[in-house]
Amino acid sequence: MDGITLAYKLRELNPKCRIIFLSGYSDKEYLKSAIYLNAISYVEKPIVYDELLSSIKKAVSQIKEEEERNRYSNSIKNKYENSIPIIKNELALQLTRPNLNIEAVKKNMDILQMYFSDETHFITVLIEFTYRSDNHLDQSFVHASAINIINNILQSNNAQAIIGTKDSGHILFHLYSNGEIPYSKLHSIVKSLSEHFEANIPNARASISAGLPVIGFKNVFKSYNMSVLALQKFFFHDELKYTFYTEGKKPEYSLDEELVDRFQQHLAHRDRDGAIDTIKQLTAEIRQHDQTLINNVKNIYHRFLVILETFSLKEQVSLDKNQDFYWYMISNIKTLTGLESFLIDKINLYFHRIAEQMQSHDAVAKIKNYIRLNYANPRLSLAQISEANFMSVGYLCAFFKEKTGKTVNRYITEVRMEKAKELLMDPGVKIDSIAKSVGYSDGNYFAKIFKKYTGYNPSEYREKVRMKL
């Protein structure tokens, strides 16, 4: 083929190639082809070295300029592509706000090349994740997996949506369509999401709620608010996996004061089962009013905890050192069942403490009784008392001091001295005999202890009693 045909074929094979014509004669067809093919130059023979070199440099320069333009263009393209998810996330969150910044929303829609008319239909779906650990790596994995699952489910259902992350525990997306979004399609998407989350994300429990459809992007916040209200149902119903907002608001739960009185009566009569049954009835009644504000429900349970704490103070048993701790615990409980369990645990602890207290009173009474029966034994010892009461000496001493405020030895002395005072009222009984009767083989030591206890020696005390008589 001739040079012109070759040039055209080269351009077909490689549109970006640079062509320099070299010809030994001037020819209009060559000149026309050079112009048409946007040749770098038309160099006539005989070849002038500098002219050819200049043409080649020009070709190289054009190639470098094009490469630089491509690099810049690719950089801009990459930045744009990387920013798309961020802008989509921002747009998704913007649409949840009742007071929209219309200009900002339209700017983001222009960047994303999304154009919604006033007739575009929207439905918001909200997903809440309850993590099974505080590990941030696990949470990041859950989030990434969830986004991937959402995209796949939307694609398989031929659905379009704007996806956004509200916070580490919530992902939302706004389904949109030029026509009405069928309920069957929404149900299929939500059901598939629930099944895939359960099968593929073991580190978190997903609760999914959907609002009602709205028309126009300015009304998306209404569907979002409905999804938030629908999500509240998971607090009341443990078995739910997904739910949809329904019209027709039930009345909020109003606490029956009779339940409060009954709870107090059961505590007053130390009826543990009755108190627990009252709380179970409370929970069952509240569950029937699943549109009650969760904070109001938590306030009710907090009230019952305060009542329980009041009774524990009267009974002098300890539940927790700081009552404010209750509200902190309650505020972090995610379900009505969790609230019920927390309160019932505290009721069980209250009655356990009462049982412990009664047992300790019985134990103290047994120790005291053993001492009263054996005070006359001069060999009465802590070892004997502890063995008789199935305690170690160390535990006996600590336990008795904690419950009575005095040592075992102090109590033994008190019993012996009080008995000695009774015997001294009889002038016919010798002091040495009295000493032996109350467990002292040494009369002088008895007299010393007696004076320390009463302020008088035994003879003085006997004379004082006689004078009074």
Coordinates of C-alpha atoms in Angstrom, one line a residue:
M1 CA 0.0 0.0 0.0
D2 CA 1.1 3.6 -0.5
G3 CA 1.9 6.0 2.3
I4 CA -1.5 7.6 2.5
T5 CA -3.3 4.2 2.8
L6 CA -0.8 3.2 5.4
A7 CA -1.4 6.4 7.4
Y8 CA -5.2 5.8 7.4
K9 CA -4.8 2.1 8.5
L10 CA -2.4 3.2 11.3
R11 CA -5.0 5.7 12.5
E12 CA -7.6 3.0 12.5
L13 CA -5.5 0.6 14.5
N14 CA -4.2 3.2 16.9
P15 CA -6.2 6.4 17.0
K16 CA -3.8 8.1 19.3
C17 CA -0.6 7.6 17.2
R18 CA 1.3 10.6 15.9
I19 CA 2.1 10.7 12.2
I20 CA 4.9 12.6 10.5
F21 CA 4.7 12.6 6.6
L22 CA 8.1 12.3 4.8
S23 CA 7.9 12.8 1.0
G24 CA 10.3 13.5 -1.8
Y25 CA 7.8 15.6 -3.6
S26 CA 4.9 18.0 -2.9
D27 CA 1.6 16.3 -3.6
K28 CA -1.9 17.8 -2.9
E29 CA -3.3 14.4 -1.8
Y30 CA -0.5 13.9 0.7
L31 CA -1.0 17.4 2.0
K32 CA -4.8 16.9 2.3
S33 CA -4.3 13.6 4.1
A34 CA -1.8 15.1 6.4
I35 CA -4.2 17.8 7.4
Y36 CA -7.2 15.3 7.6
L37 CA -5.2 12.9 9.8
N38 CA -3.9 15.8 12.0
A39 CA -0.3 14.9 11.2
I40 CA 2.4 16.4 13.3
S41 CA 4.4 17.7 10.3
Y42 CA 5.0 17.3 6.5
V43 CA 8.7 16.9 6.0
E44 CA 10.0 17.1 2.4
K45 CA 13.0 15.3 1.1
P46 CA 15.9 15.8 1.1
I47 CA 15.4 15.6 4.9
V48 CA 16.8 18.5 6.9
Y49 CA 17.9 17.0 10.3
D50 CA 16.8 19.9 12.5
E51 CA 13.4 20.0 10.8
L52 CA 12.9 16.2 11.4
L53 CA 14.1 16.5 15.0
S54 CA 11.8 19.4 15.7
S55 CA 8.8 17.3 14.3
I56 CA 9.7 14.3 16.5
K57 CA 10.1 16.6 19.6
K58 CA 6.7 18.0 18.8
A59 CA 5.2 14.5 18.6
V60 CA 6.8 13.6 22.0
S61 CA 5.6 16.8 23.6
Q62 CA 2.0 16.2 22.4
I63 CA 2.1 12.6 23.8
K64 CA 3.4 13.8 27.2
E65 CA 0.8 16.6 27.4
E66 CA -2.0 14.0 26.6
E67 CA -0.6 11.7 29.3
E68 CA -0.6 14.5 31.8
R69 CA -4.2 15.5 30.9
N70 CA -5.2 11.8 31.3
R71 CA -3.5 11.6 34.7
Y72 CA -5.3 14.8 35.9
S73 CA -8.6 13.6 34.4
N74 CA -8.2 10.2 36.1
S75 CA -7.3 11.9 39.4
I76 CA -10.4 14.0 39.3
K77 CA -12.4 10.9 38.3
N78 CA -11.0 8.9 41.3
K79 CA -11.7 11.8 43.7
Y80 CA -15.2 12.0 42.4
E81 CA -15.8 8.2 42.6
N82 CA -14.4 8.1 46.1
S83 CA -16.6 11.0 47.2
I84 CA -19.8 9.4 45.8
P85 CA -20.5 7.2 48.9
I86 CA -19.8 10.2 51.2
I87 CA -22.1 12.5 49.3
K88 CA -24.8 9.7 49.1
N89 CA -24.5 9.3 52.9
E90 CA -24.8 13.1 53.4
L91 CA -27.9 13.2 51.1
A92 CA -29.5 10.3 52.9
L93 CA -29.1 12.0 56.3
Q94 CA -30.2 15.4 54.8
L95 CA -33.5 13.9 53.7
T96 CA -34.3 12.7 57.3
R97 CA -34.5 16.3 58.5
P98 CA -37.8 18.2 58.5
N99 CA -36.2 21.6 57.8
L100 CA -34.4 20.8 54.6
N101 CA -31.7 23.0 53.1
I102 CA -33.1 22.7 49.6
E103 CA -30.0 24.3 47.9
A104 CA -27.6 21.8 49.7
V105 CA -29.8 18.9 48.8
K106 CA -30.1 19.9 45.1
K107 CA -26.3 20.5 45.0
N108 CA -25.7 16.9 46.2
M109 CA -28.4 15.5 43.8
D110 CA -26.6 17.3 40.9
I111 CA -23.2 15.8 41.8
L112 CA -24.8 12.4 42.1
Q113 CA -26.9 13.0 38.9
M114 CA -30.0 12.1 40.8
Y115 CA -33.1 14.1 39.9
F116 CA -36.3 13.6 41.8
S117 CA -39.5 15.1 40.7
D118 CA -42.3 16.2 43.1
E119 CA -44.0 12.9 42.2
T120 CA -41.1 10.6 43.2
H121 CA -42.2 8.0 45.8
F122 CA -40.0 7.3 48.8
I123 CA -40.0 4.8 51.7
T124 CA -37.4 4.8 54.5
V125 CA -36.1 1.6 56.0
L126 CA -34.1 1.8 59.3
I127 CA -31.8 -0.9 60.6
E128 CA -30.6 -0.9 64.2
F129 CA -27.7 -3.2 65.2
T130 CA -27.3 -4.5 68.8
Y131 CA -23.7 -5.7 69.0
R132 CA -22.8 -8.8 71.0
S133 CA -19.4 -7.3 71.9
D134 CA -17.7 -3.8 72.3
N135 CA -15.0 -4.7 69.9
H136 CA -14.8 -1.9 67.3
L137 CA -13.3 -4.2 64.7
D138 CA -16.3 -6.4 65.0
Q139 CA -18.6 -3.4 64.6
S140 CA -16.7 -2.2 61.5
F141 CA -17.1 -5.7 60.0
V142 CA -20.8 -5.7 60.8
H143 CA -21.2 -2.3 59.1
A144 CA -19.3 -3.2 56.0
S145 CA -21.1 -6.5 55.7
A146 CA -24.5 -4.9 56.2
I147 CA -23.9 -2.3 53.4
N148 CA -22.8 -5.0 51.0
I149 CA -25.9 -7.1 51.8
I150 CA -28.2 -4.1 51.4
N151 CA -26.7 -3.3 47.9
N152 CA -27.1 -6.9 46.8
I153 CA -30.7 -7.2 48.0
L154 CA -31.6 -3.9 46.4
Q155 CA -30.0 -5.1 43.1
S156 CA -31.7 -8.5 43.2
N157 CA -35.1 -6.7 43.7
N158 CA -34.4 -4.2 41.0
A159 CA -34.8 -1.4 43.6
Q160 CA -33.1 2.0 43.8
A161 CA -32.2 3.6 47.2
I162 CA -30.0 6.2 48.8
I163 CA -28.0 4.5 51.6
G164 CA -26.7 6.3 54.7
T165 CA -25.1 5.6 58.1
K166 CA -26.7 7.5 61.0
D167 CA -24.2 6.2 63.6
S168 CA -22.3 3.0 64.5
G169 CA -25.6 1.3 65.5
H170 CA -27.9 2.5 62.7
I171 CA -28.0 2.2 58.9
L172 CA -30.9 3.6 56.8
F173 CA -31.9 3.8 53.2
H174 CA -34.6 5.6 51.2
L175 CA -36.2 3.5 48.5
Y176 CA -37.3 5.7 45.6
S177 CA -39.3 5.2 42.4
N178 CA -41.1 7.3 39.8
G179 CA -44.2 5.2 40.5
E180 CA -45.8 3.7 43.6
I181 CA -43.6 1.2 45.5
P182 CA -45.6 -2.0 46.0
Y183 CA -45.9 -3.2 49.6
S184 CA -45.0 -6.7 48.4
K185 CA -41.7 -5.4 47.0
L186 CA -41.0 -3.6 50.3
H187 CA -41.9 -6.7 52.3
S188 CA -39.6 -8.9 50.1
I189 CA -36.7 -6.5 50.6
V190 CA -37.1 -6.2 54.3
K191 CA -37.6 -10.0 54.8
S192 CA -34.6 -10.8 52.6
L193 CA -32.4 -8.3 54.6
S194 CA -33.5 -9.9 57.9
E195 CA -32.7 -13.4 56.7
H196 CA -29.3 -12.4 55.2
F197 CA -28.3 -10.4 58.3
E198 CA -29.1 -13.4 60.6
A199 CA -27.2 -15.8 58.3
N200 CA -24.1 -13.7 57.6
I201 CA -23.7 -11.4 60.6
P202 CA -23.4 -13.4 63.8
N203 CA -21.8 -10.5 65.8
A204 CA -24.9 -8.4 66.0
R205 CA -28.7 -8.6 66.1
A206 CA -30.5 -6.6 63.4
S207 CA -33.8 -4.9 64.0
I208 CA -35.4 -3.6 60.8
S209 CA -38.3 -1.1 60.5
A210 CA -40.0 0.6 57.6
G211 CA -42.1 3.8 57.4
L212 CA -45.0 4.5 55.1
P213 CA -44.5 5.7 51.5
V214 CA -44.4 9.5 50.9
I215 CA -44.3 11.6 47.7
G216 CA -41.6 14.1 47.0
F217 CA -38.1 14.3 48.5
K218 CA -39.2 17.1 50.8
N219 CA -41.4 14.6 52.7
V220 CA -38.9 11.8 53.2
F221 CA -38.4 12.9 56.8
K222 CA -42.0 11.8 57.5
S223 CA -41.3 8.3 56.3
Y224 CA -38.1 8.3 58.4
N225 CA -39.9 9.4 61.5
M226 CA -42.4 6.6 61.0
S227 CA -39.5 4.1 60.8
V228 CA -38.1 5.4 64.0
L229 CA -41.5 5.0 65.8
A230 CA -41.9 1.5 64.3
L231 CA -38.4 0.5 65.6
Q232 CA -39.6 1.2 69.1
K233 CA -41.7 -2.0 68.9
F234 CA -38.6 -4.1 69.3
F235 CA -38.3 -2.8 72.8
F236 CA -41.7 -4.4 73.7
H237 CA -41.6 -7.6 71.6
D238 CA -38.4 -9.7 71.8
E239 CA -39.6 -12.1 69.0
L240 CA -39.7 -9.4 66.3
K241 CA -37.1 -9.4 63.5
Y242 CA -38.7 -6.7 61.3
T243 CA -41.7 -4.4 61.5
F244 CA -43.7 -1.8 59.5
Y245 CA -45.2 1.4 60.7
T246 CA -49.0 1.2 61.1
E247 CA -51.5 4.0 61.5
G248 CA -53.9 4.0 64.5
K249 CA -52.1 5.0 67.6
K250 CA -52.9 3.0 70.7
P251 CA -53.2 4.9 74.0
E252 CA -50.0 5.1 76.1
Y253 CA -49.8 2.9 79.2
S254 CA -50.9 4.6 82.4
L255 CA -49.7 3.0 85.6
D256 CA -52.4 1.5 87.8
E257 CA -51.7 2.7 91.4
E258 CA -53.3 -0.5 92.6
L259 CA -50.3 -2.4 91.3
V260 CA -48.0 0.0 93.3
D261 CA -50.0 -0.6 96.5
R262 CA -50.0 -4.4 95.9
F263 CA -46.3 -4.4 95.4
Q264 CA -45.7 -2.5 98.7
Q265 CA -48.1 -4.9 100.5
H266 CA -46.2 -7.9 99.3
L267 CA -42.9 -6.4 100.4
A268 CA -44.4 -5.5 103.8
H269 CA -45.6 -9.1 104.3
R270 CA -42.3 -10.5 102.9
D271 CA -44.1 -12.2 100.1
R272 CA -41.4 -12.7 97.4
D273 CA -43.6 -14.6 94.9
G274 CA -46.4 -12.0 95.2
A275 CA -44.0 -9.1 94.5
I276 CA -42.6 -10.9 91.5
D277 CA -46.0 -11.8 90.1
T278 CA -47.0 -8.1 90.4
I279 CA -44.0 -7.1 88.3
K280 CA -44.8 -9.8 85.7
Q281 CA -48.4 -8.4 85.5
L282 CA -47.0 -4.9 85.1
T283 CA -44.8 -6.1 82.2
A284 CA -47.7 -7.9 80.5
E285 CA -49.9 -4.8 80.7
I286 CA -47.2 -2.5 79.3
R287 CA -46.5 -4.9 76.4
Q288 CA -50.1 -4.4 75.2
H289 CA -49.3 -0.7 74.8
D290 CA -46.2 -0.8 72.5
Q291 CA -46.5 2.8 71.4
T292 CA -45.8 4.1 74.9
L293 CA -42.6 6.2 75.1
I294 CA -39.8 4.0 76.2
N295 CA -38.5 6.6 78.6
N296 CA -41.9 6.6 80.3
V297 CA -41.7 2.8 80.7
K298 CA -38.3 3.1 82.2
N299 CA -39.5 5.7 84.7
I300 CA -42.2 3.3 85.9
Y301 CA -39.6 0.5 86.6
H302 CA -37.4 3.0 88.3
R303 CA -40.2 4.0 90.6
F304 CA -40.6 0.3 91.6
L305 CA -36.9 0.1 92.3
V306 CA -37.0 3.2 94.5
I307 CA -39.9 1.5 96.5
L308 CA -37.7 -1.6 96.9
E309 CA -34.8 0.5 98.0
T310 CA -37.0 2.2 100.6
F311 CA -38.0 -1.1 102.1
S312 CA -34.4 -2.3 102.1
L313 CA -33.5 0.7 104.2
K314 CA -36.3 0.0 106.6
E315 CA -35.2 -3.6 106.9
Q316 CA -31.5 -2.5 107.2
V317 CA -30.4 -4.7 104.3
S318 CA -28.2 -3.5 101.5
L319 CA -28.9 -3.8 97.8
D320 CA -26.6 -1.2 96.1
K321 CA -24.5 1.6 97.6
N322 CA -25.6 4.2 95.1
Q323 CA -29.3 4.5 94.1
D324 CA -28.3 6.6 91.1
F325 CA -26.7 3.5 89.7
Y326 CA -30.2 2.1 89.1
W327 CA -31.1 4.8 86.5
Y328 CA -27.8 4.3 84.7
M329 CA -28.5 0.6 84.5
I330 CA -32.1 1.1 83.4
S331 CA -31.2 3.6 80.7
N332 CA -28.9 1.1 79.1
I333 CA -31.4 -1.8 79.0
K334 CA -32.7 -2.4 75.5
T335 CA -35.9 -4.4 76.0
L336 CA -38.9 -4.6 78.2
T337 CA -38.0 -8.2 79.1
G338 CA -34.6 -6.9 80.2
L339 CA -36.2 -4.3 82.5
E340 CA -38.4 -7.0 84.0
S341 CA -35.4 -9.3 84.6
F342 CA -33.4 -6.5 86.2
L343 CA -36.2 -5.6 88.7
I344 CA -36.9 -9.2 89.5
D345 CA -33.2 -9.8 90.2
K346 CA -33.3 -6.9 92.6
I347 CA -36.4 -8.3 94.3
N348 CA -34.7 -11.7 94.7
L349 CA -31.6 -10.0 96.1
Y350 CA -33.7 -8.1 98.6
F351 CA -35.4 -11.3 99.9
H352 CA -32.0 -13.1 99.9
R353 CA -30.6 -10.3 102.1
I354 CA -33.5 -10.6 104.4
A355 CA -33.0 -14.4 104.7
E356 CA -29.3 -13.8 105.4
Q357 CA -30.2 -11.3 108.1
M358 CA -32.7 -13.7 109.8
Q359 CA -30.1 -16.4 109.7
S360 CA -27.5 -14.2 111.2
H361 CA -29.9 -13.2 114.0
D362 CA -30.5 -16.9 114.7
A363 CA -26.8 -17.5 114.8
V364 CA -26.2 -14.7 117.2
A365 CA -29.0 -16.0 119.4
K366 CA -27.4 -19.4 119.4
I367 CA -24.0 -18.1 120.4
K368 CA -25.5 -16.0 123.2
N369 CA -27.5 -18.9 124.5
Y370 CA -24.5 -21.2 124.6
I371 CA -22.6 -18.6 126.6
R372 CA -25.5 -18.1 129.0
L373 CA -25.7 -21.9 129.6
N374 CA -21.9 -22.3 130.1
Y375 CA -20.7 -19.0 131.7
A376 CA -20.1 -20.8 135.0
N377 CA -17.4 -23.0 133.4
P378 CA -14.0 -21.4 134.1
R379 CA -12.6 -23.2 131.1
L380 CA -15.2 -21.6 128.7
S381 CA -13.2 -20.6 125.6
L382 CA -13.6 -19.2 122.1
A383 CA -12.6 -22.6 120.7
Q384 CA -15.5 -24.3 122.6
I385 CA -18.0 -21.7 121.5
S386 CA -16.9 -21.8 117.8
E387 CA -16.9 -25.6 117.7
A388 CA -20.4 -25.7 119.2
N389 CA -21.7 -23.3 116.6
F390 CA -19.8 -24.8 113.6
M391 CA -17.6 -21.7 113.0
S392 CA -13.9 -21.0 113.0
V393 CA -12.6 -18.9 115.9
G394 CA -11.7 -16.1 113.5
Y395 CA -15.1 -16.1 111.8
L396 CA -16.9 -16.3 115.2
C397 CA -15.1 -13.2 116.5
A398 CA -15.6 -11.2 113.3
F399 CA -19.3 -12.3 112.9
F400 CA -20.3 -11.6 116.5
K401 CA -18.5 -8.2 116.5
E402 CA -20.2 -7.2 113.3
K403 CA -23.7 -8.2 114.4
T404 CA -23.6 -7.0 118.1
G405 CA -20.9 -4.4 118.1
K406 CA -19.0 -6.1 120.9
T407 CA -16.5 -8.9 121.3
V408 CA -17.4 -12.5 122.4
N409 CA -15.2 -12.1 125.5
R410 CA -16.9 -8.8 126.3
Y411 CA -20.3 -10.5 126.2
I412 CA -19.1 -13.4 128.4
T413 CA -17.9 -10.9 131.0
E414 CA -21.2 -9.1 130.8
V415 CA -23.2 -12.3 131.4
R416 CA -20.9 -13.3 134.3
M417 CA -21.0 -9.9 135.9
E418 CA -24.8 -9.5 135.7
K419 CA -25.2 -13.0 137.3
A420 CA -22.7 -12.0 140.0
K421 CA -24.8 -8.9 140.8
E422 CA -27.8 -11.1 141.3
L423 CA -26.0 -13.4 143.6
L424 CA -24.5 -10.5 145.7
M425 CA -28.0 -9.5 146.6
D426 CA -28.1 -12.6 148.9
P427 CA -25.9 -11.7 152.0
G428 CA -25.6 -15.3 152.9
V429 CA -23.5 -16.3 149.9
K430 CA -19.8 -15.8 150.2
I431 CA -18.0 -13.8 147.6
D432 CA -15.5 -16.7 146.8
S433 CA -18.5 -18.9 146.1
I434 CA -20.1 -16.3 143.9
A435 CA -16.8 -16.0 141.9
K436 CA -16.7 -19.8 141.3
S437 CA -20.4 -19.7 140.4
V438 CA -19.8 -17.3 137.6
G439 CA -16.7 -19.0 136.2
Y440 CA -13.8 -17.5 138.2
S441 CA -11.6 -19.8 140.2
D442 CA -9.5 -16.9 141.5
G443 CA -11.5 -14.6 143.9
N444 CA -9.1 -11.7 143.6
Y445 CA -9.3 -11.7 139.8
F446 CA -13.1 -11.8 140.0
A447 CA -13.1 -8.8 142.3
K448 CA -10.8 -6.9 139.9
I449 CA -13.0 -7.6 136.9
F450 CA -16.2 -6.8 139.0
K451 CA -14.8 -3.4 140.0
K452 CA -13.8 -2.6 136.5
Y453 CA -17.3 -3.5 135.3
T454 CA -19.4 -1.8 138.1
G455 CA -17.0 0.7 139.6
Y456 CA -17.3 -1.1 143.0
N457 CA -15.6 -4.1 144.5
P458 CA -18.1 -7.0 145.4
S459 CA -18.3 -6.0 149.1
E460 CA -19.0 -2.4 148.3
Y461 CA -21.7 -3.3 145.7
R462 CA -23.4 -5.7 148.3
E463 CA -23.4 -2.9 150.9
K464 CA -24.8 -0.5 148.4
V465 CA -27.6 -2.8 147.4
R466 CA -28.4 -3.5 151.1
M467 CA -28.6 0.3 151.9
K468 CA -31.1 0.7 149.0
L469 CA -33.3 -2.0 150.4

